[in-house]
XYZ file of C-alpha atoms in Angstrom:
429
model
C 0.000 0.000 0.000
C 1.327 3.413 -0.994
C 0.058 6.538 0.771
C 0.565 10.243 0.136
C -0.776 13.072 2.337
C -1.864 16.498 1.108
C -2.931 19.499 3.211
C -5.727 21.145 1.237
C -6.724 23.912 3.667
C -6.674 24.400 7.419
C -7.340 21.131 9.184
C -8.385 19.307 6.010
C -6.188 16.465 4.803
C -6.418 14.345 1.654
C -4.905 10.868 1.600
C -4.236 9.232 -1.753
C -4.043 5.492 -1.228
C -2.761 2.971 -3.768
C -3.811 -0.645 -3.124
C -2.122 -3.523 -5.056
C -4.407 -5.209 -7.575
C -3.932 -8.661 -6.008
C -5.499 -7.378 -2.749
C -8.707 -6.710 -4.672
C -8.744 -9.385 -7.301
C -7.760 -12.139 -4.866
C -10.531 -11.176 -2.425
C -13.107 -11.010 -5.229
C -11.995 -14.383 -6.599
C -12.216 -16.065 -3.216
C -15.651 -14.633 -2.434
C -17.036 -15.745 -5.808
C -15.581 -19.239 -5.300
C -17.261 -19.465 -1.890
C -20.495 -18.294 -3.461
C -20.274 -20.878 -6.252
C -20.350 -23.694 -3.689
C -23.773 -22.677 -2.382
C -25.477 -20.507 -4.983
C -28.740 -21.734 -6.528
C -29.493 -20.992 -10.167
C -32.099 -22.421 -12.522
C -30.717 -25.232 -14.655
C -27.936 -26.172 -12.245
C -27.716 -28.313 -9.157
C -26.618 -26.538 -5.936
C -22.836 -26.271 -5.886
C -22.506 -27.217 -9.569
C -22.934 -23.767 -11.118
C -19.879 -23.030 -13.346
C -17.586 -20.387 -11.909
C -17.762 -18.373 -15.131
C -21.550 -18.149 -14.802
C -21.327 -17.079 -11.151
C -18.733 -14.459 -12.014
C -20.799 -13.074 -14.872
C -23.938 -12.864 -12.706
C -22.422 -11.636 -9.438
C -18.903 -10.438 -10.238
C -19.658 -6.702 -10.350
C -21.717 -6.690 -7.150
C -19.087 -8.719 -5.295
C -16.348 -6.385 -6.496
C -18.237 -3.341 -5.215
C -18.735 -5.064 -1.888
C -15.036 -5.928 -1.632
C -14.035 -2.407 -2.703
C -16.022 -0.881 0.151
C -14.390 -3.156 2.698
C -10.879 -2.722 1.274
C -11.169 1.071 1.141
C -12.345 1.251 4.730
C -9.601 -1.082 5.957
C -6.797 0.601 4.061
C -8.032 4.051 5.090
C -7.672 3.141 8.777
C -4.272 1.533 8.131
C -3.118 4.678 6.269
C -4.297 6.978 9.063
C -2.326 4.935 11.597
C 0.704 4.788 9.322
C 0.745 8.578 8.903
C -0.057 9.156 12.594
C -3.128 11.286 11.864
C -6.135 11.844 14.153
C -9.292 12.225 12.020
C -12.108 14.401 13.350
C -15.257 12.951 11.818
C -15.884 10.560 8.949
C -13.876 10.659 5.684
C -15.161 11.267 2.177
C -13.903 8.314 0.125
C -13.650 8.691 -3.639
C -12.426 6.208 -6.257
C -9.717 7.465 -8.625
C -8.711 4.284 -10.484
C -10.724 1.067 -10.446
C -10.032 -1.481 -13.172
C -9.809 -5.258 -13.053
C -6.215 -6.406 -12.852
C -4.874 -2.935 -12.005
C -4.053 -1.243 -8.707
C -6.917 0.447 -6.899
C -6.401 4.131 -6.170
C -8.724 6.204 -4.018
C -8.687 9.380 -1.941
C -9.905 10.002 1.590
C -10.721 13.599 2.545
C -11.188 14.453 6.224
C -10.316 16.930 8.970
C -7.863 16.261 11.764
C -7.960 17.298 15.399
C -6.243 20.657 15.932
C -3.225 21.155 18.129
C -4.222 23.006 21.300
C -1.663 25.172 23.046
C -2.795 25.519 26.652
C -2.825 29.135 27.829
C -1.179 30.683 30.892
C -3.905 30.598 33.562
C -2.119 33.136 35.772
C -3.535 35.865 33.509
C -7.121 34.671 33.933
C -9.335 36.755 36.257
C -12.278 35.153 38.072
C -14.795 36.751 40.441
C -16.017 34.312 43.106
C -19.261 35.147 44.894
C -19.717 34.471 48.585
C -23.187 34.195 50.156
C -25.018 32.683 53.117
C -28.612 31.776 53.901
C -29.813 34.499 56.283
C -32.882 34.338 58.536
C -34.710 36.712 56.179
C -33.994 34.350 53.262
C -35.418 31.428 55.219
C -38.542 33.434 56.140
C -39.055 34.373 52.495
C -38.701 30.754 51.396
C -41.200 29.612 54.035
C -43.639 32.254 52.794
C -43.157 30.951 49.251
C -43.901 27.400 50.401
C -46.965 28.626 52.254
C -48.075 30.444 49.115
C -47.782 27.261 47.080
C -50.280 25.610 49.430
C -52.575 28.591 49.856
C -56.362 28.358 49.634
C -58.824 30.995 48.493
C -61.654 32.451 50.577
C -64.392 34.600 49.070
C -64.588 38.142 50.499
C -67.067 41.005 50.123
C -64.765 43.904 49.280
C -62.926 45.521 46.427
C -60.096 43.487 44.951
C -56.435 44.284 45.475
C -53.180 42.970 44.091
C -52.618 39.411 45.300
C -56.339 38.573 45.330
C -57.960 36.120 42.979
C -60.967 37.240 40.978
C -63.341 34.976 39.051
C -64.458 36.620 35.814
C -66.179 36.251 32.475
C -64.612 38.188 29.618
C -65.145 38.653 25.909
C -62.615 40.461 23.749
C -63.190 42.413 20.558
C -61.138 44.407 18.066
C -62.942 47.206 16.231
C -66.181 45.765 17.567
C -65.540 42.273 16.207
C -64.948 39.272 18.527
C -61.762 37.289 17.861
C -60.835 33.654 18.403
C -59.483 32.814 21.864
C -60.679 36.096 23.376
C -63.512 34.700 25.489
C -63.739 32.763 28.771
C -66.221 32.058 31.577
C -65.593 31.621 35.320
C -61.937 32.322 34.716
C -59.820 32.491 37.913
C -57.203 35.250 37.721
C -54.659 36.176 40.395
C -54.114 39.920 40.236
C -50.440 40.781 40.042
C -49.463 37.429 38.533
C -48.772 39.033 35.110
C -50.410 36.049 33.454
C -52.481 38.241 31.117
C -51.342 40.754 28.503
C -49.898 43.994 29.943
C -52.486 46.340 31.452
C -55.276 43.777 31.811
C -54.904 42.908 35.504
C -54.198 46.456 36.663
C -57.592 47.649 35.385
C -59.369 45.064 37.539
C -57.738 46.091 40.818
C -60.475 47.755 42.876
C -63.323 45.835 41.258
C -65.825 43.913 43.381
C -68.310 41.098 42.770
C -71.028 42.173 40.345
C -68.950 44.887 38.662
C -68.732 45.106 34.882
C -65.451 46.528 33.669
C -64.410 47.499 30.157
C -60.727 46.587 29.959
C -58.815 48.344 27.186
C -55.405 46.930 26.217
C -53.006 46.670 23.305
C -51.527 43.331 22.276
C -47.709 43.379 22.307
C -45.888 43.657 18.970
C -44.241 40.288 19.650
C -47.505 38.497 20.555
C -47.583 34.883 19.371
C -50.798 35.264 17.323
C -49.900 37.043 14.088
C -53.371 38.558 13.591
C -53.353 40.153 17.064
C -49.875 41.689 17.174
C -50.028 45.374 18.135
C -53.837 45.494 17.912
C -55.981 47.530 20.353
C -58.601 45.388 22.055
C -61.527 45.838 24.437
C -62.551 43.127 26.915
C -66.066 43.282 28.329
C -65.473 41.790 31.780
C -67.906 40.633 34.474
C -66.571 40.038 38.019
C -68.267 37.145 39.851
C -66.088 36.735 42.941
C -63.208 38.267 44.829
C -61.143 35.694 46.732
C -58.539 36.396 49.379
C -55.489 34.203 49.758
C -55.249 32.244 52.993
C -51.844 30.824 53.884
C -51.465 27.648 55.927
C -49.769 28.046 59.295
C -46.168 26.884 59.628
C -47.469 24.021 61.741
C -49.830 22.920 58.973
C -47.046 23.367 56.426
C -44.721 21.174 58.508
C -47.372 18.476 58.607
C -47.979 18.727 54.854
C -44.241 18.319 54.191
C -43.884 15.407 56.646
C -41.676 17.369 59.062
C -41.838 16.490 62.772
C -42.506 20.091 63.835
C -41.899 23.696 62.795
C -38.278 23.642 63.963
C -37.603 20.502 61.932
C -39.298 22.119 58.934
C -37.070 25.175 59.193
C -33.997 22.997 59.543
C -34.904 20.912 56.470
C -35.743 23.955 54.359
C -32.561 25.767 55.360
C -30.489 22.674 54.629
C -31.989 22.455 51.126
C -31.400 26.169 50.567
C -27.775 25.856 51.631
C -27.256 22.895 49.289
C -28.834 24.786 46.380
C -26.800 27.893 47.201
C -23.579 25.894 47.296
C -24.357 24.329 43.918
C -25.315 27.697 42.406
C -22.101 29.351 43.645
C -20.064 26.445 42.310
C -21.881 26.571 38.967
C -21.291 30.320 38.734
C -17.537 29.952 39.182
C -17.411 26.957 36.852
C -19.297 28.902 34.194
C -16.797 31.759 34.446
C -13.842 29.385 34.174
C -15.301 27.684 31.117
C -15.995 31.059 29.481
C -12.409 32.106 30.138
C -11.050 28.861 28.687
C -12.912 29.604 25.465
C -11.781 33.237 25.521
C -8.042 32.728 26.076
C -7.507 29.876 23.621
C -7.172 30.231 19.860
C -8.308 26.918 18.402
C -9.320 26.064 14.847
C -12.415 23.931 15.262
C -13.086 21.075 12.795
C -16.283 21.688 10.844
C -17.119 17.979 11.028
C -17.201 18.158 14.828
C -19.361 21.299 14.734
C -21.800 19.558 12.382
C -21.998 16.547 14.704
C -22.665 18.815 17.684
C -25.345 20.706 15.726
C -27.088 17.408 14.961
C -26.929 16.442 18.637
C -28.331 19.817 19.764
C -31.048 19.691 17.107
C -32.167 16.254 18.288
C -32.181 17.408 21.916
C -34.394 20.377 21.037
C -36.744 18.288 18.911
C -37.184 15.849 21.797
C -38.068 18.744 24.095
C -40.498 20.256 21.587
C -42.220 17.059 20.490
C -45.736 16.686 21.830
C -46.575 13.467 23.734
C -48.877 12.421 20.893
C -46.094 12.790 18.332
C -46.875 14.627 15.135
C -44.880 16.960 12.949
C -41.736 18.617 14.277
C -40.232 21.821 12.890
C -37.263 21.857 10.544
C -34.637 23.544 12.706
C -31.913 25.304 10.679
C -28.260 24.621 11.496
C -27.636 28.357 11.905
C -29.765 28.268 15.046
C -27.149 26.119 16.807
C -23.901 26.946 15.010
C -22.436 29.484 17.446
C -23.199 27.443 20.555
C -22.076 24.206 18.883
C -18.760 25.783 17.909
C -18.252 26.983 21.475
C -19.042 23.543 22.909
C -16.600 21.796 20.581
C -13.844 24.322 21.232
C -14.327 24.038 24.988
C -14.302 20.245 24.779
C -11.013 20.282 22.846
C -9.386 22.657 25.351
C -10.583 20.727 28.422
C -9.473 17.424 26.862
C -5.994 18.821 26.191
C -5.672 20.090 29.770
C -6.706 16.670 31.093
C -4.191 15.004 28.764
C -1.279 17.301 29.578
C -1.875 17.236 33.328
C -2.643 13.487 33.276
C -5.781 14.130 35.320
C -7.903 11.235 36.556
C -11.354 11.093 38.131
C -10.602 10.515 41.817
C -12.733 7.623 43.105
C -13.484 9.360 46.407
C -14.642 12.507 44.597
C -16.783 10.410 42.267
C -18.380 8.715 45.259
C -18.962 12.090 46.947
C -20.551 13.448 43.754
C -22.872 10.441 43.471
C -23.888 10.775 47.128
C -24.590 14.465 46.645
C -26.790 13.729 43.619
C -28.608 11.039 45.622
C -29.126 13.192 48.733
C -32.239 14.920 47.352
C -34.127 11.620 46.990
C -36.118 9.798 49.649
C -34.034 6.616 49.251
C -30.472 7.845 48.566
C -28.921 4.372 48.665
C -31.142 3.182 45.823
C -29.924 6.106 43.689
C -26.293 5.378 44.595
C -26.759 1.737 43.598
C -28.424 2.895 40.369
C -25.335 4.902 39.390
C -22.858 2.204 40.362
C -24.955 -0.445 38.642
C -24.325 1.029 35.183
C -20.872 1.854 33.798
C -22.233 4.486 31.381
C -24.055 6.410 34.112
C -20.956 6.300 36.311
C -18.802 7.582 33.434
C -21.071 10.624 33.192
C -20.368 11.398 36.852
C -16.646 10.798 36.291
C -16.745 13.344 33.459
C -18.299 15.907 35.803
C -15.606 15.237 38.398
C -12.899 15.628 35.737
C -14.405 18.953 34.665
C -14.415 20.101 38.291
C -10.777 19.023 38.572
C -9.924 21.202 35.568
C -11.801 24.119 37.171
C -9.833 23.662 40.424
C -6.589 23.589 38.444
C -7.433 26.878 36.715
C -8.535 28.516 39.985
C -5.238 27.565 41.647
C -3.334 29.632 39.085
C -5.860 32.350 38.200
C -6.393 35.733 39.856
C -9.500 35.127 41.965
C -11.335 37.955 43.714
C -14.155 37.368 46.200
C -17.391 39.329 46.366
C -20.092 39.114 49.055
C -23.615 38.884 47.651
C -27.048 37.927 48.946
C -28.813 34.597 48.621
C -31.376 36.254 46.364
C -28.662 37.707 44.109
C -27.315 34.197 43.488
C -30.508 32.186 43.229
C -32.606 34.689 41.272
C -29.895 36.012 38.966
C -31.404 37.036 35.655
């Protein structure tokens, strides 16, 4: 086998591979001989079909089959011989293909780029520091109470935070429009669940009132025929309901806590765990952004295309209705920038792991699995679930390796610390 390598542009390489004729012809001959022993043809007994007849009938198809196998095999041998690392699948193209003559074909593909790891001492990272304060715990308890609130009818004017039960019928230029009508519709004032301006005009209304609500549909409204249109909603108020929150004692019972103190302890523990994870994720996100920023890497288009396909499939799975049906044709441009970033980051992280000879520490993997399992009622079952499947455990090992890379960068980077509130971290927009 003779091989020549050509650099066409950037990361693209073209191999020209010359395969001796006997490698092809011998394989074709042998396969046809094997076929002749078993082939069935009209006018001949099984195994007695003349070789010339078998060759005439099946020779071309067998040759094509052998060519495919030989090209694949010799491509991989050539790549190893030339010490190349292909990124993606090759484009194989026949150049010379005649019986009794050498086979010549080309293989066009991209190779992995060389990544020069940057000096992390020039990287600047801002690390947030926060704690769960008593006020944060009180606010979270109020949120939990609100999630289990009940409504009690009252005889007064409505205010923000109340629920009103209404009938409404919308019209544009005096004409009703599809989807603009409802009966006995419960609406929490201040929830911003309706188009802008709708709820505000119903604050102060009481049961029995009829209110003409005038609004304008936003320019970016999802219904094309309603975008930017002025509308009037004839609205009838049936009830005004006031929110009643359960007591902390009732909330503790609903959440299977022994008492209010135990409830507070459990809630605070969960908040602290979520805060810790959010702070860690914030720093990790900064480090990953910096790794992309400080490295100049030519990214193989084949790898970007593969990542685009993966992202497209992920989005289609999220968008697909339970009943199935048509899914939108998502253009590659929608994912290209993010896909390129993902591939570049993956190449950089992989090179750091390779150069530093990093391994996923077993104790850290175990700690990560236990942390993932801690939020479940039966943590040991979740731990066993991870350790019972090598693929699932490898996913955790990858996370631990990423965290190890982050720690390595933070050791060398310029890290400044900033004190922030729990709310700043958890409700960051």
